[in-house]
Every structure is written in structure tokens, then in C-alpha cells.
Short mmCIF file of C-alpha atoms in Angstrom, two decimals:
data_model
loop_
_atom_site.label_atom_id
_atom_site.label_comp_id
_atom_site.label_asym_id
_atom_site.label_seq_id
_atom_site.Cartn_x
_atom_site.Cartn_y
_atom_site.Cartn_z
CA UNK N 1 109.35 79.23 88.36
CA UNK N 2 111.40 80.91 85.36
CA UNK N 3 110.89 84.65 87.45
CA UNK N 4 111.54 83.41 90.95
CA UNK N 5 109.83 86.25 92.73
CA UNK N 6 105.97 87.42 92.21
CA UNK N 7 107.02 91.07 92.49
CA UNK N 8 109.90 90.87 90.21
CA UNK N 9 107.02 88.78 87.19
CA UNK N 10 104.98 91.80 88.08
CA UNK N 11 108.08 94.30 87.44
CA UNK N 12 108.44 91.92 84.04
CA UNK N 13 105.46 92.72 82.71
CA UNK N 14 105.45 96.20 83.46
CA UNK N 15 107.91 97.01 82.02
CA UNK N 16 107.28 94.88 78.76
CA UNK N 17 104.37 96.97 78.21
CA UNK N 18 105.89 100.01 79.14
CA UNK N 19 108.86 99.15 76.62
CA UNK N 20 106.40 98.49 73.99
CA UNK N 21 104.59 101.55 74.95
CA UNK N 22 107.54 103.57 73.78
CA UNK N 23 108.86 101.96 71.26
CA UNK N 24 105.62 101.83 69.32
CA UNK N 25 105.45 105.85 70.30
CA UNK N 26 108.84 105.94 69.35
CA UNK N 27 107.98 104.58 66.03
CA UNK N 28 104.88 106.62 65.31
CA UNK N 29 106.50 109.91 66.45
CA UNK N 30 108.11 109.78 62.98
CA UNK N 31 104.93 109.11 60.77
CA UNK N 32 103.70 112.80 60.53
CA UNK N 33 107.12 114.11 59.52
CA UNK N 34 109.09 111.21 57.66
CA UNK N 35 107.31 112.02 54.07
CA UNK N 36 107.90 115.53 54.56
CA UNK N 37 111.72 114.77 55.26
CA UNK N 38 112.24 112.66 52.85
CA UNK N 39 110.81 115.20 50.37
CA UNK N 40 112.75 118.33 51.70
CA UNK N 41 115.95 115.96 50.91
CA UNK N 42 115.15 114.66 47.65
CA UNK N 43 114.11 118.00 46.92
CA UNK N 44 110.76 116.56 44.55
CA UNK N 45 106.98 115.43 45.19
CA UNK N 46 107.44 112.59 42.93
CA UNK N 47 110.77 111.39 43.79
CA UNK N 48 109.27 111.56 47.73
CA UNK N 49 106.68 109.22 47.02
CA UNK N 50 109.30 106.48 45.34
CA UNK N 51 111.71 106.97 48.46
CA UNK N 52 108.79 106.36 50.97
CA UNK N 53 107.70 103.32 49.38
CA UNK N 54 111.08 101.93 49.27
CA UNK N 55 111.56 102.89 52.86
CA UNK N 56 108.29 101.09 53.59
CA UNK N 57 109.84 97.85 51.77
CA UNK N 58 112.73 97.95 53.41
CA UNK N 59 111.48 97.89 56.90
CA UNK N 60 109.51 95.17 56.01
CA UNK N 61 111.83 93.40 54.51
CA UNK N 62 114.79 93.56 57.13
CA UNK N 63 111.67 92.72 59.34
CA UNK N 64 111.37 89.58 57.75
CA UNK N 65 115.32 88.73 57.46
CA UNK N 66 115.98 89.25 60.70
CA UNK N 67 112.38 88.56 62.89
CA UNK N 68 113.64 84.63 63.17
CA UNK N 69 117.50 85.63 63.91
CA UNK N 70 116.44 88.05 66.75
CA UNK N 71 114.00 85.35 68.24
CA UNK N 72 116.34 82.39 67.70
CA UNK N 73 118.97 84.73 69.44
CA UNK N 74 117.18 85.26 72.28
CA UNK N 75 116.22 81.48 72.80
CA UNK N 76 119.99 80.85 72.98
CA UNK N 77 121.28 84.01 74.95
CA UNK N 78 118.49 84.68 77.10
CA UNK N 79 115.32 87.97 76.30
CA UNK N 80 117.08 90.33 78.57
CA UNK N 81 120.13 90.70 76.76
CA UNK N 82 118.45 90.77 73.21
CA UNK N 83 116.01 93.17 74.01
CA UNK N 84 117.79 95.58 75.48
CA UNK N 85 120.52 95.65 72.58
CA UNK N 86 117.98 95.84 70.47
CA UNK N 87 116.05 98.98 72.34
CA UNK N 88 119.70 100.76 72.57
CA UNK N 89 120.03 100.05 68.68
CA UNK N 90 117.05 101.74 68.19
CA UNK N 91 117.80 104.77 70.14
CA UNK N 92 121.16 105.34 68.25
CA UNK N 93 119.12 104.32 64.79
CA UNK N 94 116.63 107.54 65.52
CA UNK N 95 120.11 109.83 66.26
CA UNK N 96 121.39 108.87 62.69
CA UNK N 97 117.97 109.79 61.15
CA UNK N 98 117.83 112.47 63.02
CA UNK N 99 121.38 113.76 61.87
CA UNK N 100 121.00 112.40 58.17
CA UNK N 101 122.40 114.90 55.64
CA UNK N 102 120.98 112.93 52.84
CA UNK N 103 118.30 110.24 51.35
CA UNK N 104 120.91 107.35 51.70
CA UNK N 105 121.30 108.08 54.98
CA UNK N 106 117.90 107.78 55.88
CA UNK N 107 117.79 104.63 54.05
CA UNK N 108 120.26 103.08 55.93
CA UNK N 109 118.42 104.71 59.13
CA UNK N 110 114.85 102.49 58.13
CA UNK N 111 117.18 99.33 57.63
CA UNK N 112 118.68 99.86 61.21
CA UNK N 113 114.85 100.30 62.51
CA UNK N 114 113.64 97.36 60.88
CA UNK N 115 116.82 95.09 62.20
CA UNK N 116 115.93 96.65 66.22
CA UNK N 117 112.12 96.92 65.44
CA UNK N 118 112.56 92.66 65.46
CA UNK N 119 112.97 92.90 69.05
CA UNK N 120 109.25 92.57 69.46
CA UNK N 121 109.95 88.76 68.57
CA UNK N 122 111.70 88.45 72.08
CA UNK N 123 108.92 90.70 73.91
CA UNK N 124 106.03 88.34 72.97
CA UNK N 125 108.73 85.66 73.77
CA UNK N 126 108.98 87.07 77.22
CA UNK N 127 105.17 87.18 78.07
CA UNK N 128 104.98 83.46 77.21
CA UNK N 129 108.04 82.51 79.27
CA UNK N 130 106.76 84.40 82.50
CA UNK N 131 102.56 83.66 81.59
CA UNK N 132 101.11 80.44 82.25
CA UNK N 133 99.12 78.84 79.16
CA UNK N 134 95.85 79.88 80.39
CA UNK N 135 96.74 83.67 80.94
CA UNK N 136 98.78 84.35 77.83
CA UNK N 137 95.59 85.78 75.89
CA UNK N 138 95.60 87.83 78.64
CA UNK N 139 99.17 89.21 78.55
CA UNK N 140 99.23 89.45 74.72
CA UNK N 141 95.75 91.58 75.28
CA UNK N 142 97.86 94.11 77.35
CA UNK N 143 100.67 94.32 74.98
CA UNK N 144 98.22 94.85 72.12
CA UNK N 145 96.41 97.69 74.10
CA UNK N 146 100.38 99.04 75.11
CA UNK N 147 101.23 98.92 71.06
CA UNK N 148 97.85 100.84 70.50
CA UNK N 149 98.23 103.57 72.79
CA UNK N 150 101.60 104.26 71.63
CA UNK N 151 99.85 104.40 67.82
CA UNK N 152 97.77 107.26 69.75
CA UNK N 153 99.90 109.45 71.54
CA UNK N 154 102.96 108.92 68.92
CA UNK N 155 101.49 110.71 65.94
CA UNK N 156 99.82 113.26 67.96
CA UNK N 157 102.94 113.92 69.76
CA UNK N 158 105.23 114.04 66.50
CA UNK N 159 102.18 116.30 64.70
CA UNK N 160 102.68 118.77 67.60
CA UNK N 161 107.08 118.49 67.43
CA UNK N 162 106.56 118.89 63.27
CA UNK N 163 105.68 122.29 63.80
CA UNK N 164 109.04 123.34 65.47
CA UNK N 165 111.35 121.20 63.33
CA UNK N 166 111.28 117.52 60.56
CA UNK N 167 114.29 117.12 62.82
CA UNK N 168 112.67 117.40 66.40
CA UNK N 169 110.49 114.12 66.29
CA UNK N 170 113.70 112.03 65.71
CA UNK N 171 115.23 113.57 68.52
CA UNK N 172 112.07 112.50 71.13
CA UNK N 173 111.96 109.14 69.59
CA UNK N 174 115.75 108.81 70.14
CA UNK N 175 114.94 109.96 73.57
CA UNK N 176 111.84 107.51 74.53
CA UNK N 177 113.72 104.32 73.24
CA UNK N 178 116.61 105.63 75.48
CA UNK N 179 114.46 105.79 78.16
CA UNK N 180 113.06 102.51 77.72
CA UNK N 181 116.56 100.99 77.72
CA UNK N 182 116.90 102.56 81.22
CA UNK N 183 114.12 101.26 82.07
CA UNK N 184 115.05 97.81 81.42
CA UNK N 185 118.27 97.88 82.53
CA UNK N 186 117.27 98.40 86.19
CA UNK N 187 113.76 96.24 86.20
CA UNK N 188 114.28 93.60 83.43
CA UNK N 189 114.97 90.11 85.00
CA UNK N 190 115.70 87.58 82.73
CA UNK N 191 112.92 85.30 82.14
CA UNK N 192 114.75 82.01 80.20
CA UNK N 193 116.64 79.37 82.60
CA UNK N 194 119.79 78.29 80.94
CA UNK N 195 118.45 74.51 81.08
CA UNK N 196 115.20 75.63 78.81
CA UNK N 197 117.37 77.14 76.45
CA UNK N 198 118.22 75.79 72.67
CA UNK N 199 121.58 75.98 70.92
CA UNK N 200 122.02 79.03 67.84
CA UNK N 201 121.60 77.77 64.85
CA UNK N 202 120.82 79.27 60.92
CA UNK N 203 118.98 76.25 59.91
CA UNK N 204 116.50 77.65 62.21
CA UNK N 205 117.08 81.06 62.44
CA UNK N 206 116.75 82.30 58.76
CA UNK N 207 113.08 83.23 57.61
CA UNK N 208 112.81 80.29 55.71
CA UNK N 209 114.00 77.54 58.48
CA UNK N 210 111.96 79.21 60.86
CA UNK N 211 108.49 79.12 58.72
CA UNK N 212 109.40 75.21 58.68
CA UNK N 213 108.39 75.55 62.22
CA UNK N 214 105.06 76.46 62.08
CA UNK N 215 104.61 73.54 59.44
CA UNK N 216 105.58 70.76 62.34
CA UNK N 217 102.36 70.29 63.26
CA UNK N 218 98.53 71.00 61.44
CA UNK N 219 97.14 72.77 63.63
CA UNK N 220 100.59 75.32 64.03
CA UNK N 221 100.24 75.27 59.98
CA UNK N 222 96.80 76.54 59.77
CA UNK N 223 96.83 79.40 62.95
CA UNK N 224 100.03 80.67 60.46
CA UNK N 225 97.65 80.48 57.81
CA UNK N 226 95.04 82.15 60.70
CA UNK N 227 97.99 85.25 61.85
CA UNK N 228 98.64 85.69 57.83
CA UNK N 229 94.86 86.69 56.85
CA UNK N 230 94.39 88.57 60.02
CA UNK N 231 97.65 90.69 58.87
CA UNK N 232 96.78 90.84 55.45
CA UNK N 233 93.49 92.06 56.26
CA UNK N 234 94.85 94.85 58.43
CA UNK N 235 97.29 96.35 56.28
CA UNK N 236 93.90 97.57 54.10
CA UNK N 237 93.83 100.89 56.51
CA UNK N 238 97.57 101.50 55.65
CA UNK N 239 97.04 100.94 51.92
CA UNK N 240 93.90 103.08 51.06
CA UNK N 241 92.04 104.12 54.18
CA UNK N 242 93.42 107.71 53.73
CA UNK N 243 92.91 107.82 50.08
CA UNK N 244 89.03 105.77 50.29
CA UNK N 245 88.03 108.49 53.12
CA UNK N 246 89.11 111.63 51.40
CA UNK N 247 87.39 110.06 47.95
CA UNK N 248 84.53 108.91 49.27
CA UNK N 249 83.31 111.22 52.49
CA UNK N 250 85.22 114.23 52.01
CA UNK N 251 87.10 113.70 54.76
CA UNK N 252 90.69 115.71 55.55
CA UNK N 253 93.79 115.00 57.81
CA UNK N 254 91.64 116.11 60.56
CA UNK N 255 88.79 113.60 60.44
CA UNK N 256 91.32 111.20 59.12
CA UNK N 257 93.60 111.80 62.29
CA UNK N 258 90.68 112.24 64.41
CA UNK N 259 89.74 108.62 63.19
CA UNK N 260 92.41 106.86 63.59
CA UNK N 261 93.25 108.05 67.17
CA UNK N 262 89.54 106.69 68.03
CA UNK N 263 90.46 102.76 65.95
CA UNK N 264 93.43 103.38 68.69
CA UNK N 265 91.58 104.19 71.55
CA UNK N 266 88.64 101.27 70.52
CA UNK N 267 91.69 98.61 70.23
CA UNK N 268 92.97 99.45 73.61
CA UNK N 269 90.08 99.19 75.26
CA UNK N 270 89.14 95.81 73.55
CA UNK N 271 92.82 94.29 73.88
CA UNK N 272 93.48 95.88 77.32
CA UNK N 273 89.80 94.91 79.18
CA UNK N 274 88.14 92.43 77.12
CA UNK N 275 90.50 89.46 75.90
CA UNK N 276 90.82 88.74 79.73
CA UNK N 277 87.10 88.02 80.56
CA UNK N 278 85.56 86.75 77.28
CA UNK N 279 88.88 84.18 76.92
CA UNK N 280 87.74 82.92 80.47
CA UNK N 281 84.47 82.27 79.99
CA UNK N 282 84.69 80.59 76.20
CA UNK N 283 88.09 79.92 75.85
CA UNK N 284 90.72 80.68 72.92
CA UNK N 285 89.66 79.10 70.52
CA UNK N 286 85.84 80.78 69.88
CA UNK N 287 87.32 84.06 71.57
CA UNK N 288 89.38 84.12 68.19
CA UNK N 289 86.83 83.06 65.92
CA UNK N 290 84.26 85.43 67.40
CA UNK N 291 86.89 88.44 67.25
CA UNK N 292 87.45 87.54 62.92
CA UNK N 293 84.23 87.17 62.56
CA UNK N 294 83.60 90.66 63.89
CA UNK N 295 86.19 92.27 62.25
CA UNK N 296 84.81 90.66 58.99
CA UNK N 297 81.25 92.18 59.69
CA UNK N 298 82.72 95.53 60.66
CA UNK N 299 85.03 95.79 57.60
CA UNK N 300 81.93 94.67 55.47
CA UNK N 301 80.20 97.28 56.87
CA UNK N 302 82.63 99.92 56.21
CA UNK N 303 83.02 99.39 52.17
CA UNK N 304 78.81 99.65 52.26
CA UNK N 305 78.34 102.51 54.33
CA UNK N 306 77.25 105.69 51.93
CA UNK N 307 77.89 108.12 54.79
CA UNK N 308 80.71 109.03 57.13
CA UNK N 309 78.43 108.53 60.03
CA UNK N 310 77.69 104.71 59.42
CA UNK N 311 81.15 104.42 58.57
CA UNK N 312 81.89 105.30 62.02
CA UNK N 313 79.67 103.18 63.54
CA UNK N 314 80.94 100.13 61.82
CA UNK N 315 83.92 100.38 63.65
CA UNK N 316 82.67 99.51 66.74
CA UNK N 317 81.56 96.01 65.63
CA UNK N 318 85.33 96.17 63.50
CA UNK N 319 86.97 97.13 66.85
CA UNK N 320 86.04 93.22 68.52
CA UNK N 321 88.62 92.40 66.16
CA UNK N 322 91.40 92.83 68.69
CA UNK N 323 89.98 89.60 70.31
CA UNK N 324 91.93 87.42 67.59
CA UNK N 325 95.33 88.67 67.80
CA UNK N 326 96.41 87.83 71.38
CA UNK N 327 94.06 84.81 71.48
CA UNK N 328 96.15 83.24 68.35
CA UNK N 329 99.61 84.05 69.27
CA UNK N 330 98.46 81.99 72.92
CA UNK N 331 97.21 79.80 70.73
CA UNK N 332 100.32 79.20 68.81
CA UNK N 333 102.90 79.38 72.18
CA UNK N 334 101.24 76.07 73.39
CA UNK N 335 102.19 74.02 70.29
CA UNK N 336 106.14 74.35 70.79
CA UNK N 337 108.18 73.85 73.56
CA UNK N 338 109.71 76.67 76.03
CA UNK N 339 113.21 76.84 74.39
CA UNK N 340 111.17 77.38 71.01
CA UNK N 341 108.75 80.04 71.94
CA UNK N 342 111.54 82.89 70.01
CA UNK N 343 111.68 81.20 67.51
CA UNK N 344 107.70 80.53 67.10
CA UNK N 345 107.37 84.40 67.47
CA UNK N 346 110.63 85.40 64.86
CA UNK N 347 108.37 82.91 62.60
CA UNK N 348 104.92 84.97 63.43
CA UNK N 349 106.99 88.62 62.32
CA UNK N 350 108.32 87.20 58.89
CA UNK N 351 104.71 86.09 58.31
CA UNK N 352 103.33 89.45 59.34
CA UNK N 353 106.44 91.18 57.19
CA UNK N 354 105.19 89.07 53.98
CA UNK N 355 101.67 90.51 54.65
CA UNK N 356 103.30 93.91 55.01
CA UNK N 357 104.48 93.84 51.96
CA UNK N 358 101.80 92.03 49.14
CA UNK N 359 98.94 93.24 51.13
CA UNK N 360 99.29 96.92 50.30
CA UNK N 361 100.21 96.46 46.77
CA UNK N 362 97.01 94.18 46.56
CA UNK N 363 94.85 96.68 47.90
CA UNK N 364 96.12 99.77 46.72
CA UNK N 365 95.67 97.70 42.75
CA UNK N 366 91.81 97.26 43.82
CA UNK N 367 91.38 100.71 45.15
CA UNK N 368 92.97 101.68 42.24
CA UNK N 369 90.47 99.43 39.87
CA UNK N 370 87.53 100.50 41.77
CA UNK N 371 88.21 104.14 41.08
CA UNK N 372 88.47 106.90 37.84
CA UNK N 373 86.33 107.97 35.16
CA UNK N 374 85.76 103.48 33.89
CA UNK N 375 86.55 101.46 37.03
CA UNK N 376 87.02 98.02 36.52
CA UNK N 377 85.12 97.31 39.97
CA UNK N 378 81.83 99.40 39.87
CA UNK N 379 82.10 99.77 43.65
CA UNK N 380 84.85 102.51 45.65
CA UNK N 381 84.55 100.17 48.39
CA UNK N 382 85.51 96.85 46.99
CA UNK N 383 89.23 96.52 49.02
CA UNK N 384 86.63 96.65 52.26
CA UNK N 385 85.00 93.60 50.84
CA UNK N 386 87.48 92.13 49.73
CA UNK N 387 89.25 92.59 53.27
CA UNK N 388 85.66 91.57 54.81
CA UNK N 389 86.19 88.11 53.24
CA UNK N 390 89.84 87.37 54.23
CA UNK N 391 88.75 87.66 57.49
CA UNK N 392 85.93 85.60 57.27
CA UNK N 393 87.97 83.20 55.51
CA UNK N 394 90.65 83.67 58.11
CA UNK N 395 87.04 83.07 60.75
CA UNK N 396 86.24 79.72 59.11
CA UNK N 397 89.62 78.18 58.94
CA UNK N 398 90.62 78.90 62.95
CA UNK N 399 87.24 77.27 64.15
CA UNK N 400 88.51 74.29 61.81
CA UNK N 401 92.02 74.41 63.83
CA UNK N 402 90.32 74.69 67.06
CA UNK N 403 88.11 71.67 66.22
CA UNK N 404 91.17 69.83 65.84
CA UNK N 405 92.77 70.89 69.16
CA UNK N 406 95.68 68.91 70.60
CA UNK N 407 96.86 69.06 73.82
CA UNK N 408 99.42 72.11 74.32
CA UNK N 409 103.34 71.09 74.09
CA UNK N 410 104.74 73.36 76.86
CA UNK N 411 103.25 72.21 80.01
CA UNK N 412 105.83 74.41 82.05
CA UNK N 413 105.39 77.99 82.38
CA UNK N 414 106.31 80.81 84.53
CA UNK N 415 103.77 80.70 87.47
CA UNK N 416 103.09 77.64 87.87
#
């Protein structure tokens, strides 16, 4: 067994979900007061919105540089040690934002998050080394449901700090990702034997040698395909949601808060109760075909719906959604071996970091088509569609993969 005592896998898990907890709260502490910074120090509306878009560029794109380093890292030193640099780097990034005198600062503040923020790579890394095959689903559901309450109580928590200072929200997230390096540094036990692990090396660990490993095998190739559709499709709500509700329903930052603390609270009870069960009884495979297929019909639903209230309601059939995510990243941990499951997951973040970047500029162009006085799409709620069939898309070509299943790679795992 890679965690040699049941108490100390249980102690593992807890506290990757706790770490993920607060660093995602960490994270979203910032949202309701970042803009506003970044507009008190650039001193002009305009110039705000230019700086906040490169901001959001550049976390992606360090996200993508350094997603495959991070992961390769950790499959030659070991998670512990990775992570919890990572977690302290991320403490001492949120002091420098929260101490920057000017917009370059900051800058440099979003590259530093976007360099720690990689650590995730070596979380989801974790859960595979200390999950056997079967359960993984399982453990990805609970970080997914960790991730979304911290997308909950982070905004609402940095809304409430806002009010007493821009600065003040830094200063807790500094604070939470310190806490969570505590944490670690007392429960963490490392989770990769130094016989499973692989040798550092930059053919593999830049972006573009890792993506060659999800092309070693079809199946790998087309649940990469699978992971980039399903993040695609999600960056929609990022891109125009705020924007689409406000045009279309009237809707303010309350409703629009109020909303998006509910898509939380949907997603953590989805991720967090159901991936368990329904994996069980039909497996993977269908479990993440049934959950795109679902988000399809619920993102469908959303672009039709002429009122607020049956936009609502669609996102209970869009909140089944949350079934794909863990089910594909267990999925995609049984087609490489142990020492390569950092790797495989530095590979999934660069692939989530490309969506993160073309996917709002293709949806925000559409939105921006379907709107105005002469819209080149006659309908507001085309980027819902257009999302809608992505997923289905995304639907149709992982029940192809799982019809041309191959028996998993890593038949070692913690637990058994």
C-alpha cells in the first residue's frame, strides 16, 4: 500500500479536500474586489477592463506553462513536497497583492497565482495514488464538491471584507492558504513510493511534451478531446452569463450572485453525493456520458427559456453535469502508469488553460453577434446553444471512447 496506514489515507484525503477547500476560497475571496483594485490603481474604467483581461490571460497562460512542470515535479520528488511549496507560494503571492503599490505589481502577483494555482495537478495526482481504480470517480466527486463550496463561501466572504477595505480580501486569502499549509504540514503523508517514481525531465514536462501523452493511446486521445469540450463548454458562464442575465431577464448582482451561489451549491451536492452511487451501479463510462448529455439538455434549455423562472429550472437538469468531470479524469488515471499519473493531470490543466483562454473570446464574439440594434444571430441566446452542442458533441464522442475500452494500465493502487 502507497499510504501504509488506513487512518493516515483517511487523514490524506481530508486534508486534500480541505486544502482545496481553501485554496479555491482563497482564490474566489479576490473576485468581488480584484476589478475594483485594479481600477482604483489604474485610475480609469476603460484602462480597468484591459488590465483584467490581461490578468485573466495571464493566469491562464502561466497555468498552461507550468500545469505539466508542477505535475512532472511531483512524479519525481514526491506530492507532499510539491504541494505544500506550492500552497506556501500562494500564501506569500496573496501578501504581494495585497501590498501592491501599483498595476505591475499586481501583474506579477496573477503570474505568481497562476505558477502555485498548478498545484492542483499534484492534488488530483494524490487522489489517484492513494484511490483504487474503482473509487477514483468517487474521490474526484469530493474534490469537485470541495472546489465548489469554496466558489460559494469565497465570493460571499470577500463581498462582505470589500466593504471594509480592496485590501482586506488579500489579506484572508493570504491567511486561508497559510492555514492550509499548516494543515499539511502536520497531516500530509506522502503518497508516491520512491520505486513508482519517474526521473525529471523537459521533454515531458513542458506543455507541449506532456499533451504527447495523452496522444499514446486512442482512447487517452479522445477523453482529452472529451475534458477539452467539457471545459470549453463551461467557460460560457464566465464569458457572458453576467452580461446574457442582466440583458435578457433584468437581472442585477443580486440575482446574479444569488445564482451562482445556488450552480455552487447544485454542483456540490451532485459531485459530493451522486458520482459515488450512480458510478457503482453503471460504471464510468455511461456515468460520463449521461452527466454531458445532461449538461447539454440543461444548457439548451437555458438559451430557450423566455423567463428567469425556466431559466432557473434548467439548471437542475444542467447541474447532472458534475457527473462527467470526476468520472473522466478516473477515466483517464487508468490509461498511464502510477509514476505518470502527474504528469497525465499537468497534461489535463494545460488542456483546461487552452479552453480558458479561446473559449471566452469565442463566446463573448457570439454574445456579441447575437446582440445590438442588427445582430448577426437573431437569437440573445445563441452562445447557450452553441455551448448545448459542444457538450453533446463532447456526449457522443466519450460513449465512442468507452465503446472502445481497454483494460486500465495501472493495476496497483493505494488500497489494494
Amino acid at each position: 500500500m502507497t499510504v501504509p496506514a488506513h487512518p493516515r489515507r483517511t487523514a490524506a484525503i481530508a486534508f486534500i479536500l480541505v486544502t482545496a477547500l481553501l485554496d479555491v476560497m482563497s482564490m474566489g475571496i479576490v473576485i468581488p474586489v480584484l476589478p475594483q483594485l485594479i481600477e482604483q490603481l489604474s485610475g480609469s474604467i476603460a484602462a480597468a477592463g484591459l488590465w483584467n483581461g490581461l490578468f485573466v490571460a495571464l493566469w491562464a497562460g502561466m497555468q498552461f506553462l507550468c500545469s505539466p512542470v508542477i505535475g512532472s515535479l511531483s512524479d519525481r520528488y514526491g506530492r507532499r513536497p510539491v504541494i505544500l511549496v506550492s500552497i506556501a507560494g500562494l500564501a506569500l503571492d496573496y501578501v504581494l497583492m495585497a501590498l501592491a503599490p501599483n498595476l505591475w505589481w499586481l501583474a506579477l502577483g496573477r503570474i505568481l497565482a497562476g505558477v502555485t494555482s498548478s498545484s492542483f495537478t499534484s492534488a488530483f495526482a494524490y487522489m489517484a495514488d492513494i484511490t483504487p481504480p474503482e473509487g477514483r470517480a468517487k474521490g474526484y466527486g469530493l474534490i469537485g464538491a470541495a472546489f465548489s463550496a469554496g466558489f460559494v463561501a469565497g465570493p460571499l466572504i470577500g463581498g462582505v471584507l470589500g466593504e471594509v477595505s480592496l485590501r482586506a480580501p488579500f489579506w484572508a486569502a493570504a491567511a486561508l492558504s497559510g492555514l492550509a499549509f499548516l494543515y499539511g504540514l502536520v497531516v500530509l503523508p506522502e503518497s508516491l513510493t520512491p520505486d513508482k517514481r519517474m526521473a525529471f525531465s523537459w521533454t515531458r514536462a513542458n506543455p507541449f511534451g506532456a499533451l504527447r501523452l495523452l496522444r499514446s493511446h486512442p482512447e487517452l486521445s479522445s477523453l482529452a478531446v472529451v475534458n477539452f469540450l467539457l471545459y470549453f463548454a463551461h467557460h460560457l458562464f464566465s464569458a457572458v452569463f453576467v452580461l446574457y442575465a442582466g440583458a435578457r431577464y433584468g437581472w442585477g448582482a443580486w440575482e446574479v450572485g444569488a445564482l451562482l451561489a445556488l450552480v455552487g451549491i447544485l454542483d456540490m451536492g451532485v459531485q459530493g453525493m451522486l458520482v459515488g452511487p450512480v458510478v457503482k451501479r453503471l460504471g464510468d463510462g455511461p456515468t460520463m456520458v449521461i452527466g454531458l448529455a445532461f449538461g447539454a439538455i440543461g444548457i439548451g434549455a437555458m438559451g430557450l427559456a423566455p423567463t428567469g423562472w425556466l431559466f432557473v429550472a434548467a439548471m437542475l437538469p444542467n447541474a447532472l453535469w458534475g457527473l462527467a468531470m470526476p468520472t473522466i479524469q478516473s477515466l483517464m488515471t487508468r490509461r498511464v502508469s502510477e509514476s505518470e499519473q502527474g504528469q497525465l493531470q499537468g497534461a489535463n490543466n494545460s488542456v483546461g488553460a487552452i479552453a480558458g483562454i479561446l473559449s471566452p473570446l469565442f463566446f463573448g464574439a457570439v454574445y456579441s453577434a447575437s446582440v445590438g440594434g442588427n445582430p448577426f444571430f437573431p437569437h440573445i441566446g445563441t452562445a447557450f446553444l452553441m455551448a448545448a452542442l459542444v457538450l453533446a458533441s463532447a456526449a457522443l464522442l466519450g460513449w465512442r471512447a468507452g465503446r472502445h475500452a481497454t483494460p486500465q494500465l495501472d493495476s496497483g493502487a493505494a488500497g489494494h
